[in-house]
């Protein structure tokens, strides 16, 4: 199994950026944690971070073209604004889990909107970096328990 682990704007600033919300650990620490968990699970991961919406769209399309099995994505601020990312996930039809380090449900009103959520099989929030590992486990579970033909995975029936 091969997952694309994607992060949106300002997540390269983890450790520096609002540590009281996002913690003191860096983006490199995040990658190390996720890679170790992926190794334990026998899963391949590729990481991508960008501050640019179109680059994130390109990467989602690339995940489709290169036959990845799933996507873990923290779209960061683009969660709350981007129809383009929603459309990209719908087009790619890969099982996708939305992750937020913080619990966005308890934050500003403008963070209550997630455009991408309807195309995701699950959302994990407020679990810190562990949320990315949880997201991988959700994908492993989904992909292992049933053949995921895209359409079924897009339905979001058991969105968590
Ligand atoms: C975030 C939450 C978003 O509202 C915010 O814009 C981010 C990070 C999170 O991981 O908690 O950049 O996605």
JSON list of C-alpha atoms and ligand atoms in Angstrom, two decimals:
[
{"chain": "A", "resi": 1, "resn": "UNK", "atom": "CA", "xyz": [0.00, 0.00, 0.00]},
{"chain": "A", "resi": 2, "resn": "UNK", "atom": "CA", "xyz": [1.25, 3.45, -0.89]},
{"chain": "A", "resi": 3, "resn": "UNK", "atom": "CA", "xyz": [-0.08, 6.67, 0.65]},
{"chain": "A", "resi": 4, "resn": "UNK", "atom": "CA", "xyz": [0.52, 10.31, -0.25]},
{"chain": "A", "resi": 5, "resn": "UNK", "atom": "CA", "xyz": [0.80, 12.34, 2.97]},
{"chain": "A", "resi": 6, "resn": "UNK", "atom": "CA", "xyz": [0.11, 15.94, 2.09]},
{"chain": "A", "resi": 7, "resn": "UNK", "atom": "CA", "xyz": [0.32, 19.18, 4.04]},
{"chain": "A", "resi": 8, "resn": "UNK", "atom": "CA", "xyz": [-0.87, 22.60, 3.06]},
{"chain": "A", "resi": 9, "resn": "UNK", "atom": "CA", "xyz": [0.25, 26.15, 3.78]},
{"chain": "A", "resi": 10, "resn": "UNK", "atom": "CA", "xyz": [2.32, 27.07, 6.82]},
{"chain": "A", "resi": 11, "resn": "UNK", "atom": "CA", "xyz": [2.70, 23.50, 8.01]},
{"chain": "A", "resi": 12, "resn": "UNK", "atom": "CA", "xyz": [6.37, 23.70, 7.03]},
{"chain": "A", "resi": 13, "resn": "UNK", "atom": "CA", "xyz": [6.50, 26.18, 9.95]},
{"chain": "A", "resi": 14, "resn": "UNK", "atom": "CA", "xyz": [5.49, 23.61, 12.56]},
{"chain": "A", "resi": 15, "resn": "UNK", "atom": "CA", "xyz": [7.52, 24.13, 15.74]},
{"chain": "A", "resi": 16, "resn": "UNK", "atom": "CA", "xyz": [7.76, 27.87, 15.06]},
{"chain": "A", "resi": 17, "resn": "UNK", "atom": "CA", "xyz": [4.17, 28.61, 14.22]},
{"chain": "A", "resi": 18, "resn": "UNK", "atom": "CA", "xyz": [1.77, 29.12, 17.15]},
{"chain": "A", "resi": 19, "resn": "UNK", "atom": "CA", "xyz": [3.35, 26.36, 19.29]},
{"chain": "A", "resi": 20, "resn": "UNK", "atom": "CA", "xyz": [0.56, 26.73, 21.85]},
{"chain": "A", "resi": 21, "resn": "UNK", "atom": "CA", "xyz": [-1.82, 25.37, 19.17]},
{"chain": "A", "resi": 22, "resn": "UNK", "atom": "CA", "xyz": [0.36, 23.15, 16.99]},
{"chain": "A", "resi": 23, "resn": "UNK", "atom": "CA", "xyz": [3.09, 22.11, 19.44]},
{"chain": "A", "resi": 24, "resn": "UNK", "atom": "CA", "xyz": [6.86, 22.49, 19.47]},
{"chain": "A", "resi": 25, "resn": "UNK", "atom": "CA", "xyz": [7.72, 19.66, 17.12]},
{"chain": "A", "resi": 26, "resn": "UNK", "atom": "CA", "xyz": [8.76, 20.45, 13.56]},
{"chain": "A", "resi": 27, "resn": "UNK", "atom": "CA", "xyz": [7.60, 19.31, 10.13]},
{"chain": "A", "resi": 28, "resn": "UNK", "atom": "CA", "xyz": [10.69, 17.06, 10.01]},
{"chain": "A", "resi": 29, "resn": "UNK", "atom": "CA", "xyz": [9.58, 15.52, 13.33]},
{"chain": "A", "resi": 30, "resn": "UNK", "atom": "CA", "xyz": [6.12, 14.95, 11.86]},
{"chain": "A", "resi": 31, "resn": "UNK", "atom": "CA", "xyz": [7.59, 13.17, 8.83]},
{"chain": "A", "resi": 32, "resn": "UNK", "atom": "CA", "xyz": [9.81, 11.00, 11.06]},
{"chain": "A", "resi": 33, "resn": "UNK", "atom": "CA", "xyz": [6.81, 9.98, 13.21]},
{"chain": "A", "resi": 34, "resn": "UNK", "atom": "CA", "xyz": [4.64, 9.14, 10.21]},
{"chain": "A", "resi": 35, "resn": "UNK", "atom": "CA", "xyz": [7.45, 7.28, 8.44]},
{"chain": "A", "resi": 36, "resn": "UNK", "atom": "CA", "xyz": [8.17, 5.17, 11.53]},
{"chain": "A", "resi": 37, "resn": "UNK", "atom": "CA", "xyz": [4.47, 4.30, 11.86]},
{"chain": "A", "resi": 38, "resn": "UNK", "atom": "CA", "xyz": [4.28, 3.51, 8.13]},
{"chain": "A", "resi": 39, "resn": "UNK", "atom": "CA", "xyz": [7.32, 1.22, 8.37]},
{"chain": "A", "resi": 40, "resn": "UNK", "atom": "CA", "xyz": [5.76, -0.61, 11.31]},
{"chain": "A", "resi": 41, "resn": "UNK", "atom": "CA", "xyz": [2.63, -1.16, 9.23]},
{"chain": "A", "resi": 42, "resn": "UNK", "atom": "CA", "xyz": [4.50, -2.14, 6.07]},
{"chain": "A", "resi": 43, "resn": "UNK", "atom": "CA", "xyz": [3.08, 0.83, 4.19]},
{"chain": "A", "resi": 44, "resn": "UNK", "atom": "CA", "xyz": [4.94, 3.14, 1.80]},
{"chain": "A", "resi": 45, "resn": "UNK", "atom": "CA", "xyz": [4.53, 6.87, 2.27]},
{"chain": "A", "resi": 46, "resn": "UNK", "atom": "CA", "xyz": [5.48, 9.88, 0.21]},
{"chain": "A", "resi": 47, "resn": "UNK", "atom": "CA", "xyz": [5.37, 13.34, 1.79]},
{"chain": "A", "resi": 48, "resn": "UNK", "atom": "CA", "xyz": [4.47, 16.59, 0.12]},
{"chain": "A", "resi": 49, "resn": "UNK", "atom": "CA", "xyz": [4.07, 20.08, 1.56]},
{"chain": "A", "resi": 50, "resn": "UNK", "atom": "CA", "xyz": [3.20, 23.22, -0.32]},
{"chain": "A", "resi": 51, "resn": "UNK", "atom": "CA", "xyz": [2.04, 26.73, 0.43]},
{"chain": "A", "resi": 52, "resn": "UNK", "atom": "CA", "xyz": [0.37, 26.89, -3.00]},
{"chain": "A", "resi": 53, "resn": "UNK", "atom": "CA", "xyz": [-3.13, 25.67, -3.79]},
{"chain": "A", "resi": 54, "resn": "UNK", "atom": "CA", "xyz": [-2.47, 24.69, -7.41]},
{"chain": "A", "resi": 55, "resn": "UNK", "atom": "CA", "xyz": [0.61, 22.68, -6.44]},
{"chain": "A", "resi": 56, "resn": "UNK", "atom": "CA", "xyz": [-1.53, 20.70, -4.00]},
{"chain": "A", "resi": 57, "resn": "UNK", "atom": "CA", "xyz": [-4.08, 20.09, -6.79]},
{"chain": "A", "resi": 58, "resn": "UNK", "atom": "CA", "xyz": [-1.24, 18.87, -9.04]},
{"chain": "A", "resi": 59, "resn": "UNK", "atom": "CA", "xyz": [-0.03, 16.49, -6.33]},
{"chain": "A", "resi": 60, "resn": "UNK", "atom": "CA", "xyz": [-3.49, 14.98, -5.80]},
{"chain": "A", "resi": 61, "resn": "UNK", "atom": "CA", "xyz": [-3.70, 14.38, -9.55]},
{"chain": "A", "resi": 62, "resn": "UNK", "atom": "CA", "xyz": [-0.22, 12.87, -9.46]},
{"chain": "A", "resi": 63, "resn": "UNK", "atom": "CA", "xyz": [-1.29, 10.49, -6.68]},
{"chain": "A", "resi": 64, "resn": "UNK", "atom": "CA", "xyz": [-4.03, 9.28, -9.03]},
{"chain": "A", "resi": 65, "resn": "UNK", "atom": "CA", "xyz": [-1.74, 8.99, -12.08]},
{"chain": "A", "resi": 66, "resn": "UNK", "atom": "CA", "xyz": [0.89, 7.09, -10.06]},
{"chain": "A", "resi": 67, "resn": "UNK", "atom": "CA", "xyz": [-1.68, 4.70, -8.60]},
{"chain": "A", "resi": 68, "resn": "UNK", "atom": "CA", "xyz": [-1.37, 5.58, -4.94]},
{"chain": "A", "resi": 69, "resn": "UNK", "atom": "CA", "xyz": [-3.81, 3.71, -2.71]},
{"chain": "A", "resi": 70, "resn": "UNK", "atom": "CA", "xyz": [-4.88, 6.64, -0.59]},
{"chain": "A", "resi": 71, "resn": "UNK", "atom": "CA", "xyz": [-4.22, 10.18, 0.54]},
{"chain": "A", "resi": 72, "resn": "UNK", "atom": "CA", "xyz": [-3.76, 11.67, 4.00]},
{"chain": "A", "resi": 73, "resn": "UNK", "atom": "CA", "xyz": [-4.17, 15.41, 3.72]},
{"chain": "A", "resi": 74, "resn": "UNK", "atom": "CA", "xyz": [-4.02, 18.33, 6.08]},
{"chain": "A", "resi": 75, "resn": "UNK", "atom": "CA", "xyz": [-5.13, 21.12, 3.72]},
{"chain": "A", "resi": 76, "resn": "UNK", "atom": "CA", "xyz": [-4.48, 23.68, 6.49]},
{"chain": "A", "resi": 77, "resn": "UNK", "atom": "CA", "xyz": [-6.12, 27.03, 5.67]},
{"chain": "A", "resi": 78, "resn": "UNK", "atom": "CA", "xyz": [-7.23, 25.73, 2.25]},
{"chain": "A", "resi": 79, "resn": "UNK", "atom": "CA", "xyz": [-9.63, 23.46, 4.14]},
{"chain": "A", "resi": 80, "resn": "UNK", "atom": "CA", "xyz": [-11.81, 26.47, 4.70]},
{"chain": "A", "resi": 81, "resn": "UNK", "atom": "CA", "xyz": [-11.60, 28.03, 1.23]},
{"chain": "A", "resi": 82, "resn": "UNK", "atom": "CA", "xyz": [-10.72, 25.59, -1.50]},
{"chain": "A", "resi": 83, "resn": "UNK", "atom": "CA", "xyz": [-13.23, 24.18, -3.94]},
{"chain": "A", "resi": 84, "resn": "UNK", "atom": "CA", "xyz": [-10.23, 23.30, -6.15]},
{"chain": "A", "resi": 85, "resn": "UNK", "atom": "CA", "xyz": [-8.92, 20.80, -3.59]},
{"chain": "A", "resi": 86, "resn": "UNK", "atom": "CA", "xyz": [-12.40, 19.33, -3.14]},
{"chain": "A", "resi": 87, "resn": "UNK", "atom": "CA", "xyz": [-12.72, 18.87, -6.91]},
{"chain": "A", "resi": 88, "resn": "UNK", "atom": "CA", "xyz": [-9.23, 17.34, -7.12]},
{"chain": "A", "resi": 89, "resn": "UNK", "atom": "CA", "xyz": [-10.05, 14.70, -4.47]},
{"chain": "A", "resi": 90, "resn": "UNK", "atom": "CA", "xyz": [-13.36, 13.97, -6.21]},
{"chain": "A", "resi": 91, "resn": "UNK", "atom": "CA", "xyz": [-11.57, 13.60, -9.54]},
{"chain": "A", "resi": 92, "resn": "UNK", "atom": "CA", "xyz": [-8.81, 11.37, -8.17]},
{"chain": "A", "resi": 93, "resn": "UNK", "atom": "CA", "xyz": [-11.33, 9.07, -6.46]},
{"chain": "A", "resi": 94, "resn": "UNK", "atom": "CA", "xyz": [-8.71, 7.87, -4.01]},
{"chain": "A", "resi": 95, "resn": "UNK", "atom": "CA", "xyz": [-9.78, 7.22, -0.42]},
{"chain": "A", "resi": 96, "resn": "UNK", "atom": "CA", "xyz": [-8.71, 10.36, 1.38]},
{"chain": "A", "resi": 97, "resn": "UNK", "atom": "CA", "xyz": [-8.61, 11.25, 5.07]},
{"chain": "A", "resi": 98, "resn": "UNK", "atom": "CA", "xyz": [-8.69, 14.88, 6.19]},
{"chain": "A", "resi": 99, "resn": "UNK", "atom": "CA", "xyz": [-6.42, 15.62, 9.16]},
{"chain": "A", "resi": 100, "resn": "UNK", "atom": "CA", "xyz": [-6.13, 18.62, 11.45]},
{"chain": "A", "resi": 101, "resn": "UNK", "atom": "CA", "xyz": [-3.58, 18.83, 14.21]},
{"chain": "A", "resi": 102, "resn": "UNK", "atom": "CA", "xyz": [-5.80, 21.11, 16.27]},
{"chain": "A", "resi": 103, "resn": "UNK", "atom": "CA", "xyz": [-9.45, 20.56, 17.07]},
{"chain": "A", "resi": 104, "resn": "UNK", "atom": "CA", "xyz": [-10.90, 22.94, 14.49]},
{"chain": "A", "resi": 105, "resn": "UNK", "atom": "CA", "xyz": [-14.41, 22.28, 15.81]},
{"chain": "A", "resi": 106, "resn": "UNK", "atom": "CA", "xyz": [-13.49, 24.30, 18.89]},
{"chain": "A", "resi": 107, "resn": "UNK", "atom": "CA", "xyz": [-11.85, 27.20, 17.06]},
{"chain": "A", "resi": 108, "resn": "UNK", "atom": "CA", "xyz": [-12.97, 30.21, 15.00]},
{"chain": "A", "resi": 109, "resn": "UNK", "atom": "CA", "xyz": [-16.25, 30.22, 13.10]},
{"chain": "A", "resi": 110, "resn": "UNK", "atom": "CA", "xyz": [-14.45, 30.44, 9.77]},
{"chain": "A", "resi": 111, "resn": "UNK", "atom": "CA", "xyz": [-12.68, 27.17, 10.58]},
{"chain": "A", "resi": 112, "resn": "UNK", "atom": "CA", "xyz": [-16.02, 25.33, 10.87]},
{"chain": "A", "resi": 113, "resn": "UNK", "atom": "CA", "xyz": [-16.31, 25.11, 7.09]},
{"chain": "A", "resi": 114, "resn": "UNK", "atom": "CA", "xyz": [-14.45, 22.33, 5.33]},
{"chain": "A", "resi": 115, "resn": "UNK", "atom": "CA", "xyz": [-14.91, 22.15, 1.58]},
{"chain": "A", "resi": 116, "resn": "UNK", "atom": "CA", "xyz": [-12.84, 19.00, 1.19]},
{"chain": "A", "resi": 117, "resn": "UNK", "atom": "CA", "xyz": [-14.68, 17.00, 3.88]},
{"chain": "A", "resi": 118, "resn": "UNK", "atom": "CA", "xyz": [-17.51, 15.75, 1.69]},
{"chain": "A", "resi": 119, "resn": "UNK", "atom": "CA", "xyz": [-14.99, 13.96, -0.55]},
{"chain": "A", "resi": 120, "resn": "UNK", "atom": "CA", "xyz": [-13.12, 12.38, 2.36]},
{"chain": "A", "resi": 121, "resn": "UNK", "atom": "CA", "xyz": [-13.80, 9.02, 3.97]},
{"chain": "A", "resi": 122, "resn": "UNK", "atom": "CA", "xyz": [-12.99, 10.41, 7.42]},
{"chain": "A", "resi": 123, "resn": "UNK", "atom": "CA", "xyz": [-11.76, 13.44, 9.31]},
{"chain": "A", "resi": 124, "resn": "UNK", "atom": "CA", "xyz": [-9.33, 13.28, 12.23]},
{"chain": "A", "resi": 125, "resn": "UNK", "atom": "CA", "xyz": [-8.87, 16.42, 14.30]},
{"chain": "A", "resi": 126, "resn": "UNK", "atom": "CA", "xyz": [-7.38, 17.46, 17.62]},
{"chain": "A", "resi": 127, "resn": "UNK", "atom": "CA", "xyz": [-5.06, 14.48, 17.92]},
{"chain": "A", "resi": 128, "resn": "UNK", "atom": "CA", "xyz": [-1.82, 16.34, 17.23]},
{"chain": "A", "resi": 129, "resn": "UNK", "atom": "CA", "xyz": [0.68, 14.56, 15.00]},
{"chain": "A", "resi": 130, "resn": "UNK", "atom": "CA", "xyz": [-0.86, 11.22, 16.01]},
{"chain": "A", "resi": 131, "resn": "UNK", "atom": "CA", "xyz": [-3.82, 12.19, 13.82]},
{"chain": "A", "resi": 132, "resn": "UNK", "atom": "CA", "xyz": [-1.77, 11.40, 10.71]},
{"chain": "A", "resi": 133, "resn": "UNK", "atom": "CA", "xyz": [-1.08, 7.90, 12.03]},
{"chain": "A", "resi": 134, "resn": "UNK", "atom": "CA", "xyz": [-4.76, 7.47, 12.86]},
{"chain": "A", "resi": 135, "resn": "UNK", "atom": "CA", "xyz": [-5.56, 8.55, 9.30]},
{"chain": "A", "resi": 136, "resn": "UNK", "atom": "CA", "xyz": [-3.23, 5.89, 7.88]},
{"chain": "A", "resi": 137, "resn": "UNK", "atom": "CA", "xyz": [-4.90, 3.28, 10.08]},
{"chain": "A", "resi": 138, "resn": "UNK", "atom": "CA", "xyz": [-8.32, 4.33, 8.78]},
{"chain": "A", "resi": 139, "resn": "UNK", "atom": "CA", "xyz": [-7.07, 3.92, 5.20]},
{"chain": "A", "resi": 140, "resn": "UNK", "atom": "CA", "xyz": [-5.44, 0.55, 5.94]},
{"chain": "A", "resi": 141, "resn": "UNK", "atom": "CA", "xyz": [-8.66, -0.61, 7.54]},
{"chain": "A", "resi": 142, "resn": "UNK", "atom": "CA", "xyz": [-10.79, 0.56, 4.61]},
{"chain": "A", "resi": 143, "resn": "UNK", "atom": "CA", "xyz": [-8.49, -0.82, 1.96]},
{"chain": "A", "resi": 144, "resn": "UNK", "atom": "CA", "xyz": [-8.02, -4.09, 3.79]},
{"chain": "A", "resi": 145, "resn": "UNK", "atom": "CA", "xyz": [-11.62, -4.73, 4.68]},
{"chain": "A", "resi": 146, "resn": "UNK", "atom": "CA", "xyz": [-13.15, -4.14, 1.28]},
{"chain": "A", "resi": 147, "resn": "UNK", "atom": "CA", "xyz": [-12.14, -3.48, -2.27]},
{"chain": "A", "resi": 148, "resn": "UNK", "atom": "CA", "xyz": [-12.16, 0.25, -2.60]},
{"chain": "A", "resi": 149, "resn": "UNK", "atom": "CA", "xyz": [-13.17, 1.17, -6.11]},
{"chain": "A", "resi": 150, "resn": "UNK", "atom": "CA", "xyz": [-13.18, 4.89, -5.67]},
{"chain": "A", "resi": 151, "resn": "UNK", "atom": "CA", "xyz": [-16.92, 5.45, -5.93]},
{"chain": "A", "resi": 152, "resn": "UNK", "atom": "CA", "xyz": [-17.53, 3.47, -2.75]},
{"chain": "A", "resi": 153, "resn": "UNK", "atom": "CA", "xyz": [-14.75, 5.28, -0.99]},
{"chain": "A", "resi": 154, "resn": "UNK", "atom": "CA", "xyz": [-16.06, 8.63, -2.08]},
{"chain": "A", "resi": 155, "resn": "UNK", "atom": "CA", "xyz": [-19.46, 8.02, -0.61]},
{"chain": "A", "resi": 156, "resn": "UNK", "atom": "CA", "xyz": [-18.27, 9.09, 2.82]},
{"chain": "A", "resi": 157, "resn": "UNK", "atom": "CA", "xyz": [-20.97, 6.91, 4.35]},
{"chain": "A", "resi": 158, "resn": "UNK", "atom": "CA", "xyz": [-19.05, 6.23, 7.53]},
{"chain": "A", "resi": 159, "resn": "UNK", "atom": "CA", "xyz": [-17.39, 9.57, 7.81]},
{"chain": "A", "resi": 160, "resn": "UNK", "atom": "CA", "xyz": [-15.78, 9.81, 11.26]},
{"chain": "B", "resi": 1, "resn": "LIG", "atom": "C1", "xyz": [-5.02, 23.17, 10.68]},
{"chain": "B", "resi": 1, "resn": "LIG", "atom": "C2", "xyz": [-6.23, 23.99, 11.09]},
{"chain": "B", "resi": 1, "resn": "LIG", "atom": "C3", "xyz": [-6.52, 25.07, 10.06]},
{"chain": "B", "resi": 1, "resn": "LIG", "atom": "O1", "xyz": [-7.65, 25.83, 10.46]},
{"chain": "B", "resi": 1, "resn": "LIG", "atom": "C4", "xyz": [-5.33, 25.99, 9.96]},
{"chain": "B", "resi": 1, "resn": "LIG", "atom": "O2", "xyz": [-5.55, 26.97, 8.96]},
{"chain": "B", "resi": 1, "resn": "LIG", "atom": "C5", "xyz": [-4.05, 25.28, 9.73]},
{"chain": "B", "resi": 1, "resn": "LIG", "atom": "C6", "xyz": [-3.80, 24.01, 10.42]},
{"chain": "B", "resi": 1, "resn": "LIG", "atom": "C7", "xyz": [-4.66, 22.11, 11.75]},
{"chain": "B", "resi": 1, "resn": "LIG", "atom": "O3", "xyz": [-3.85, 21.25, 11.42]},
{"chain": "B", "resi": 1, "resn": "LIG", "atom": "O4", "xyz": [-5.13, 22.17, 12.88]},
{"chain": "B", "resi": 1, "resn": "LIG", "atom": "O5", "xyz": [-3.16, 25.77, 9.05]},
{"chain": "B", "resi": 1, "resn": "LIG", "atom": "O6", "xyz": [-5.35, 22.44, 9.49]}
]
